[in-house]
Amino acid sequence: MRIELEVWRQDGPRERGRFEAHVVDDATPEMSLLELLDRLNDQLVEGGQEPIQFESDCREGACGACGVTVNDVPHGPVPRTPSCRQHLRSFGAVTRLRIEPLRSAAFPVVRDLVVDRTALDRLIRAGGHVDVMTGTAPDADAVLVTHDDAEVALDFAACIGCGACVAACPNGAAHLFAGAKLAHLALVPHGRLERGRRAVAVVDALEAEFGPCSTYGECVEVCPAGIPLTAVAAVHRERLRSVFRGRAD
Amino acid sequence: MVQDMTALREGQRTRATAPFPSTFALKLVMAVTGVIFIAFVFVHMIGNLKVYGGPASLDSYAQWLREVGYPLIPHKGVLWALRVTLLVSLVAHVGASVILWARGRRARGRFRRRRSSGVTAWAARTMLLGGVLILGFLVIHLLDLTIGRAVAPGAYQPADADGTIHAYTNLVASFSRPWMAAVYVVWMLVIAVHIWHGWRTMAQDLGATGHRLRAVWATLGALIALAIVLGNALIPILVQLGVIA
Ligand code: HEM
Ligand code: SF4
Ligand code: FES
C-alpha cells in the first residue's frame, strides 16, 4: 500500500522545524507506525539523506520510549495504544499521515521526532519513589498487602511514562502521570512514612513545569496504560491529605 | 549540538519552582467558590418558583428577603451579606480562572491540537467563554430586574416608599419581550453547561477517588444542572405562552 507522509524535521533544539513530504510505496498492513518510519529511513539512507530521528526501545508497549503525534493525536489514531503498537491495518482508510513530535512546552524537541521528556524524570526524582532498606532480600511475607490493594496499585503502576497524556492536554498538564504514581504509592505499605511529604514534593514538581488540569479528559483517550481520570483526583486527594495531616507521613 | 543538549539536560524548565499562588490552591478556590455559586443559583431557582403562586407570593418573598432576621439583623442585612459573599466569591472565581487559563496556555506551548476527543473536552473548552457570558448576562439581569435601568422594561416599577416591591409585575413586563425571554433561556443553557462540567471538575479538585462516590456525584450534578435549567428557563417560556401574566 502507498502511504503519504508529512514528517517533522528539526535539526536541533534551537533550530526551526518544518514538515517534509515523503511517500512509502511498499508499505504493508502489518507494519507498525515505527516500522513504517524504519522503511522510510531505509529509503532516505539509500538516497543519501539523513534518516528521521525517533525514539523506541521495546516495541511491545512496555517501555514508554516511543511516542510521536500522528494526525494531531499523540501516539496515533488507535486509541490508548503506544506508537509502536499502532499498525497500519488498524488505520482504516487513512493513508496520509502527518507525523510530528509529542508537543508540549515541557517537552523541547531534541531532533526531528525526539523530544526531551526529562521533566517527567524530575517529577519522579522529586517524590515518585519510596525509601527502602537495602541489604539482604526481605522475607516474602514480611510486608503484607491485601490482594485488592495490590491489584489497584498495579493498575496505577501500569503507567509507562510515555508522556502522551501531557502532549494530549490543551493545558500541558501531567496530572494523569503524577496521579498514577501517587495513587500507586499510596496503596502500598512501602514508603508509607513519607506519604505526605511525597504528595507535596510531587505536586510542587508538577506545578513547576506543567499546567493545571481542567478536566478536558484528552489524556485518558491516548494513555496506553489505561490510567483513568481518577488518577487526577488522586493528586488532589493526596495533596489535601497532607494539608490536613501537616506531617511527613 | 552538544552544548544544546547540555542546556536541555541542565533542567531547561518551564519554571524554576512551583508558581505562587500554587495551582493546587487556585483550583481549591475555584471549587469552593463554585460550590457557593451553585448553592446560590439553586436556592435562587427555588425562590423563583414562587412565581407560580401569583403576584402576592413572589412579592412577599422578595419583601421577606429584605426583612429576614429583623430586628436581630438590620433591614436588608441578610441580603447584603449574601451580596458581599457572592461578590467576593465572584472576584476570586474569575481571578483564579484567568490565572489558571494563562498557566495552561504557557504550559501547552506553541502548538495547539485542532482535534479534540468529545463532549467532555468540548465542555471544558467552553468554561472561560461560558463564564464571561454568565457575567454579561448577570449585568443584564441586574439592570433589568434589580436596578431597573437601560434594558429594563418600560413599565418597570421601582419599590414604593413604604417598601412594597413589584417583583411580579416587573418580571412579567420584562419576559413579555420575546428577545429578553430568549436571553434568559440562553443564559440558563450556558449556566447548565458550566455547572455540568464545573461539577465534574470539582470532584477532581476535591480529591474524590471512590468509585461509588464518583458515580453518585455525577448523577447528582446532572440532576442539579437539569433542575436549574427547567426551574428557571420555564418561567420566560411560560410568560411568552401567556400562562404566567
Ligand atoms: C453562576 C455562576 C457560576 C457558577 C455556578 C460557576 C461554577 C463553577 C464550578 C463549580 C467550577 C469548577 C471549579 C473547579 O475547578 O473545581 C467552575 C469553573 C470555572 N469557572 Fe465558573 N461558575 C460561575 C461563574 C463563572 C464566571 C462569571 C466565570 C468568569 C470568567 C467563570 C469561569 C470559570 C472557569 C474558566 C472555570 C474552569 C476552571 C478550570 O477548571 O481550570 N465561572 N465554575
Ligand atoms: S499516564 Fe498514560 S499517557 Fe501518561 S505517561 Fe503514563 S502511560 Fe503515558
Ligand atoms: S517502544 Fe516501548 S512502548 Fe513503544
PDB file of C-alpha atoms and ligand atoms in Angstrom, chain A residues 34 56-66 82-84 160, ligand 3:
ATOM      1  CA  LEU A  34       7.576   2.723  13.700  1.00  0.00           C
ATOM      2  CA  SER A  56      11.825   3.423  20.509  1.00  0.00           C
ATOM      3  CA  ASP A  57      13.049   0.535  22.576  1.00  0.00           C
ATOM      4  CA  CYS A  58      10.856  -2.465  23.422  1.00  0.00           C
ATOM      5  CA  ARG A  59       8.386  -2.018  20.551  1.00  0.00           C
ATOM      6  CA  GLU A  60       5.862  -4.008  22.519  1.00  0.00           C
ATOM      7  CA  GLY A  61       4.183  -1.298  24.543  1.00  0.00           C
ATOM      8  CA  ALA A  62       6.137  -1.833  27.736  1.00  0.00           C
ATOM      9  CA  CYS A  63       8.868   0.783  27.996  1.00  0.00           C
ATOM     10  CA  GLY A  64       7.359   4.168  27.123  1.00  0.00           C
ATOM     11  CA  ALA A  65      10.274   5.215  24.902  1.00  0.00           C
ATOM     12  CA  CYS A  66       8.217   5.660  21.740  1.00  0.00           C
ATOM     13  CA  PRO A  82       1.529   3.334  22.067  1.00  0.00           C
ATOM     14  CA  SER A  83       3.089   4.345  18.741  1.00  0.00           C
ATOM     15  CA  CYS A  84       4.978   1.054  18.498  1.00  0.00           C
ATOM     16  CA  ILE A 160       4.897   3.526  31.215  1.00  0.00           C
TER      17      ILE A 160
HETATM   18  S1  FES C   3       8.854   1.270  22.157  1.00  0.00           S
HETATM   19 FE1  FES C   3       8.499   0.599  24.192  1.00  0.00          FE
HETATM   20  S2  FES C   3       6.465   1.285  24.485  1.00  0.00           S
HETATM   21 FE2  FES C   3       6.723   1.742  22.383  1.00  0.00          FE
END
